[in-house]
Amino acid sequence: METFLQFLFSGLTVGAVYAIVALGFTIIYNASDVINFAQGEFVMLGGMCTVFFSLWGLPLPVAAVAAVIVTSLIGVALNKLAIEPARGANVVTLIIITIGASIFLRGLAQVVFDKQFHRLPSFSGDAPIDVLGATLTPQSLWVMGGAAVIVVLLWYFFTRTTFGKSILATSHNRLAARLVGINVELVLLASFALSAATGALAGILVTPITLTSFDAGTMLALKGFAAAILGGMGNPLGAVVGGLLVGIAEAMGAGYLSSEYKDAVAFVIILAVLFVLPSGLFGRRGTERV
Amino acid sequence: MPAWLMQPRTGGLLLLAVVMVAVYLAAPNNFYLDVAIQIGLNAMVVVGLNLLIGYAGQISLGHAGFFGLGAYASAVLPVHLGIPPLAAPFVGMLCVGLLAFLVARPVLRLKGHYLAMATLGLGLLVFMLLTNESQLTGGPDGMTVERLRIFGERISGKDWWYLITSVMLLLSVWLTLNLIDSPTGRALRALHDSQIAAQVAGVDVARFKVIAFVYSAMLASLAGSMSALYSGFVTPDKAGFLHSIELVIMVVLGGMGSTFGGIIGAAVLTSLPQFLTVFAEYEHMLLGAILMTVMIFLRRGLLPGLLDSLRRRRAS
Amino acid sequence: MSLITFLKGTAAMAAVIALSAGWAAGEAAAQIKIGSVLSITGPASFLGDPAEKTLRMYVERLNEAGGVNGEPLELVIYDSEGDANKARTLATRLIEDDEIVAMVGGSTTGTTMAMSPLFEDAEIPFISLAGGIVIIDPVNPYVFKTPHTDRMACEKIYEDMQARGLSKVGLISGTGGFGKSMRGQCLDVADDYGIEVVADETYGPRDTDMTPQLTNIRNAADLQAVLNPGFGQGPAIVTKNFAQLGIDVPLYQSHGVASKSFIELAGAAAEGVRLPASALLVAEQLEEDDPQKQVVVDYKTAFEAEWNRPVSTFGGHAYDGLMILVEALRAAGNSDPEELRDTIEQTSGFMGTAGEVNMSPDDHMGLDLTAFRMLEIRDGDWTIVQ
């Protein structure tokens, strides 16, 4: 029982990170139909900027806020400089542009920062918490709690605020949204900023556990994309469930089956789900956007 | 100029052959030939992948998996199963073809990003298998490949491999152009890859998709085998996610739906890092920036994009 | 464009390329050209990065002092990103295009093995900076290496376990080339030291949580020690998870984490961790009469003054490789690759950061177990286990 619980804690912590990354994919996808493969770099930037801002003398909380702001600005710049000029291009072309952006951002981080691994201190100490015989670090609680807060805030934003609703409207029908007076450019800008901020926040939360470096984003983007697809692209609930499922599958795979093939466990599950439900767990059925 | 020279299958192939001879004559030393061989091997994969992405409209983020299987076929089969090195690439190609055929139907039922994910997953499974089964594959550090011998003669020189690669690339281009020019291929092209329109017109879209998938997988496997035999060493990187992405970038960069564009894409992306080494640590920034710029301004890809602007200039 | 203009254009281009290549070769004739392919970026960048810095720094110093045999050294460095295929192409470039006389490089075992046949064919000496035993066993006449092998690391660790009366060991290894290869070696020599491996787990190079694997190890019967072959950020996370789970047996890391950043990354959890490493990490703590002291203190001081960051053993391997080559250049009196190879093979009594090197036709590394020191992390710093 305590062994199972230990695996579950591990899975939930890792899964919460995947879930936030998957949410980042979802926000941009919904507003612009673009799968942003630079999503992992937002997470990396969040962690790396915080590390270096605090090295340069900012107190940690200020450094974290500054990191979120800088990453959001980079998200906005990505939209302005790379996505908007290519409007109307083929979906695959847009994906390649975001891959180009991710290579560029990784190269930039390597030059501006360095190639070392870095860490942040845990927010509230390293003393493990005992839960029914299994242990949990306080930082894991921060990650899971942070993920939950992000989900609630996004839910509130998209369903209770006019601006959030206008993003959703744009995602359903851009022309109609324009006709009812929604500023589509602004909506796109906001969704890139929001997605980048979400990613950066995830980066700050997990760096004390996972450490970070200029190339930490690739793997996260891969897992986040997998999670978003498993849940059904475009569905925020799906992104969260998908992320947690991938995380738990990995932990259980490593614990009970084979640690060498734990990633394979996750991908086999995803493939199996897709063969039965071709648009993921909660994906929109019948509508084809590509 | 006679009309047959303007046809891709005659004029295009002839031009490609001329370029190959010219590159061979112009190459100052073996390093340039080595890069040219790498370009040729990548181009073989891209030509097949372009049929799948550009014509059948199906993206695959897992073709490096097939490439890797081919590479390991020529490494593992002679050592562990006693299959002669000369036969191993073809045995590997047939096995990969069978594998691709088996997964094609369920995978190609998926659309868009879901298809991308499924192919990505398949590629990753291959990668994990090659990395983890170190008894067989040597694990992440890779394994050496027995050198190819024909009539007892060791084939290891760059000149030999340049010849082999060139001939195989010409053959694959010729075969691919024939497939594109088949009734199904032509119908798909005429209908601008609108599946519904194609179906209405009575084109068996599903069948063409499966053919394109299996064909591109087999071509990737063959190129992988050749690459392993050429370099005498294989590592699982060849089957990795990043290599898959690279291959797709080559297709899109050169121009989706343009076979010769794909070759140009392969040439540019394979040789670009060699030019960028002088910028040392700025290499990745530049690579990313170049990729973005090209795709933003020539969104249909290098060859179609440049041809368009040429035509426009001539018209004005 | 007609065919003829095209051909003319190509011919002109060819002429330009050929001319510029010839011009470059002519200009470089008076220098000794040394090549290096390193994993400067990518997952093994912490191996390649300090090596690159070391090579650049020392080649500059040697040139300021008048070069070797009166000729300046020219260093050409390329980044393989840890990819064996790229490494191979870049090695071809060094051999064919840059026309080097020797190579000091190859950060990982995978890239080294991919490049070795090229140097054998071209008959140019290649001093590798990677750990795997396959590099020198069987001996490739043109390939040498400076770091200890992973097999020696296992032996050193097992010796220490034997001395402490520990015999039931749980393994948790990275699945990267380094971890995988060392795991194999450690399983291989376990019997010689009466070690029983009671748990054998792995983790991926980019994994962020190893508690499930460590939980399984903790649950293994009679566990007496845990050994973690691996490099990069993985061992730091393993160490933190190990502390989180409260596993109270000794934890051994490999020489793959032998740099100060491991202690920083793992924080308080690193207390009490033991690992085999070269004397470089404890330069100041060595006895005054230790024959290695002079070399390691000099290198450490020079590196830290120039780059303002702590030394790692991986930069030390590059120092050893370069200096072995320079000694060979001096001994041979010229830079003929064939003669260099013979002279490198005769290296004896060379004192490097990794220990005393005595090479022979059957031993292209020339180090023995005494070159390793067993270190323990105490109060956030390395201490020598006596």
PDB file of C-alpha atoms in Angstrom, chain A residues 13-25 27 39-51 64-65 67-69 71-72 120 123 139-140 142-151 154 193-212 216-217 220-221 224, chain C residues 208:
ATOM      1  CA  THR A  13       3.973  15.369  -9.198  1.00  0.00           C
ATOM      2  CA  VAL A  14       5.401  14.624 -12.627  1.00  0.00           C
ATOM      3  CA  GLY A  15       1.912  14.488 -14.139  1.00  0.00           C
ATOM      4  CA  ALA A  16       1.025  17.917 -12.770  1.00  0.00           C
ATOM      5  CA  VAL A  17       3.963  19.383 -14.716  1.00  0.00           C
ATOM      6  CA  TYR A  18       2.892  17.633 -17.925  1.00  0.00           C
ATOM      7  CA  ALA A  19      -0.632  18.911 -17.314  1.00  0.00           C
ATOM      8  CA  ILE A  20       0.489  22.548 -17.134  1.00  0.00           C
ATOM      9  CA  VAL A  21       2.573  22.172 -20.288  1.00  0.00           C
ATOM     10  CA  ALA A  22      -0.375  20.514 -22.022  1.00  0.00           C
ATOM     11  CA  LEU A  23      -2.582  23.429 -20.950  1.00  0.00           C
ATOM     12  CA  GLY A  24      -0.087  25.773 -22.600  1.00  0.00           C
ATOM     13  CA  PHE A  25      -0.464  23.852 -25.860  1.00  0.00           C
ATOM     14  CA  ILE A  27      -4.477  27.744 -24.988  1.00  0.00           C
ATOM     15  CA  GLN A  39       6.053  25.437 -25.400  1.00  0.00           C
ATOM     16  CA  GLY A  40       8.791  23.523 -23.589  1.00  0.00           C
ATOM     17  CA  GLU A  41      11.128  26.489 -24.000  1.00  0.00           C
ATOM     18  CA  PHE A  42       8.663  28.675 -22.067  1.00  0.00           C
ATOM     19  CA  VAL A  43       9.022  26.266 -19.144  1.00  0.00           C
ATOM     20  CA  MET A  44      12.801  26.324 -19.494  1.00  0.00           C
ATOM     21  CA  LEU A  45      12.825  30.139 -19.651  1.00  0.00           C
ATOM     22  CA  GLY A  46      10.704  30.397 -16.526  1.00  0.00           C
ATOM     23  CA  GLY A  47      13.211  28.342 -14.553  1.00  0.00           C
ATOM     24  CA  MET A  48      16.403  29.728 -16.089  1.00  0.00           C
ATOM     25  CA  CYS A  49      15.344  33.398 -15.870  1.00  0.00           C
ATOM     26  CA  THR A  50      14.444  32.991 -12.206  1.00  0.00           C
ATOM     27  CA  VAL A  51      17.784  31.321 -11.483  1.00  0.00           C
ATOM     28  CA  ALA A  64      10.111  34.778 -10.287  1.00  0.00           C
ATOM     29  CA  VAL A  65       7.655  37.529 -11.214  1.00  0.00           C
ATOM     30  CA  ALA A  67      10.788  35.690 -15.165  1.00  0.00           C
ATOM     31  CA  VAL A  68       7.076  35.259 -15.837  1.00  0.00           C
ATOM     32  CA  ILE A  69       6.896  38.742 -17.362  1.00  0.00           C
ATOM     33  CA  THR A  71       8.692  34.857 -20.772  1.00  0.00           C
ATOM     34  CA  SER A  72       5.274  36.333 -21.590  1.00  0.00           C
ATOM     35  CA  LEU A 120      16.343  26.820  -7.141  1.00  0.00           C
ATOM     36  CA  PHE A 123      10.030  27.117  -1.431  1.00  0.00           C
ATOM     37  CA  GLN A 139       7.832  21.156  -3.191  1.00  0.00           C
ATOM     38  CA  SER A 140       5.656  18.373  -4.678  1.00  0.00           C
ATOM     39  CA  TRP A 142       3.675  23.311  -4.346  1.00  0.00           C
ATOM     40  CA  VAL A 143       3.695  21.796  -7.837  1.00  0.00           C
ATOM     41  CA  MET A 144       0.367  20.017  -7.455  1.00  0.00           C
ATOM     42  CA  GLY A 145      -1.190  22.984  -5.711  1.00  0.00           C
ATOM     43  CA  GLY A 146       0.192  25.349  -8.328  1.00  0.00           C
ATOM     44  CA  ALA A 147      -1.234  23.222 -11.111  1.00  0.00           C
ATOM     45  CA  ALA A 148      -4.640  23.189  -9.425  1.00  0.00           C
ATOM     46  CA  VAL A 149      -4.632  26.969  -8.978  1.00  0.00           C
ATOM     47  CA  ILE A 150      -3.646  27.487 -12.615  1.00  0.00           C
ATOM     48  CA  VAL A 151      -6.476  25.242 -13.749  1.00  0.00           C
ATOM     49  CA  LEU A 154      -7.890  29.498 -16.398  1.00  0.00           C
ATOM     50  CA  ALA A 193       1.209  35.727 -23.438  1.00  0.00           C
ATOM     51  CA  LEU A 194      -1.036  33.579 -21.259  1.00  0.00           C
ATOM     52  CA  SER A 195       0.424  30.335 -22.557  1.00  0.00           C
ATOM     53  CA  ALA A 196       3.977  31.574 -22.046  1.00  0.00           C
ATOM     54  CA  ALA A 197       3.171  32.797 -18.543  1.00  0.00           C
ATOM     55  CA  THR A 198       1.628  29.432 -17.657  1.00  0.00           C
ATOM     56  CA  GLY A 199       4.699  27.629 -18.948  1.00  0.00           C
ATOM     57  CA  ALA A 200       7.061  29.946 -17.074  1.00  0.00           C
ATOM     58  CA  LEU A 201       5.133  29.417 -13.861  1.00  0.00           C
ATOM     59  CA  ALA A 202       5.440  25.661 -14.301  1.00  0.00           C
ATOM     60  CA  GLY A 203       9.170  26.083 -14.835  1.00  0.00           C
ATOM     61  CA  ILE A 204       9.564  28.037 -11.615  1.00  0.00           C
ATOM     62  CA  LEU A 205       7.531  25.537  -9.597  1.00  0.00           C
ATOM     63  CA  VAL A 206       9.410  22.445 -10.780  1.00  0.00           C
ATOM     64  CA  THR A 207      12.992  23.693 -10.928  1.00  0.00           C
ATOM     65  CA  PRO A 208      13.639  22.958  -7.227  1.00  0.00           C
ATOM     66  CA  ILE A 209      12.706  19.307  -7.944  1.00  0.00           C
ATOM     67  CA  THR A 210      13.820  18.646 -11.506  1.00  0.00           C
ATOM     68  CA  LEU A 211      16.699  21.137 -11.936  1.00  0.00           C
ATOM     69  CA  THR A 212      16.889  23.031 -15.211  1.00  0.00           C
ATOM     70  CA  ALA A 216      15.328  21.158 -20.504  1.00  0.00           C
ATOM     71  CA  GLY A 217      12.372  22.132 -22.698  1.00  0.00           C
ATOM     72  CA  LEU A 220       8.746  18.561 -21.519  1.00  0.00           C
ATOM     73  CA  ALA A 221       7.273  19.701 -24.835  1.00  0.00           C
ATOM     74  CA  GLY A 224       3.094  17.836 -22.766  1.00  0.00           C
TER      75      GLY A 224
ATOM     76  CA  THR C 208      12.826  14.165 -13.153  1.00  0.00           C
TER      77      THR C 208
END
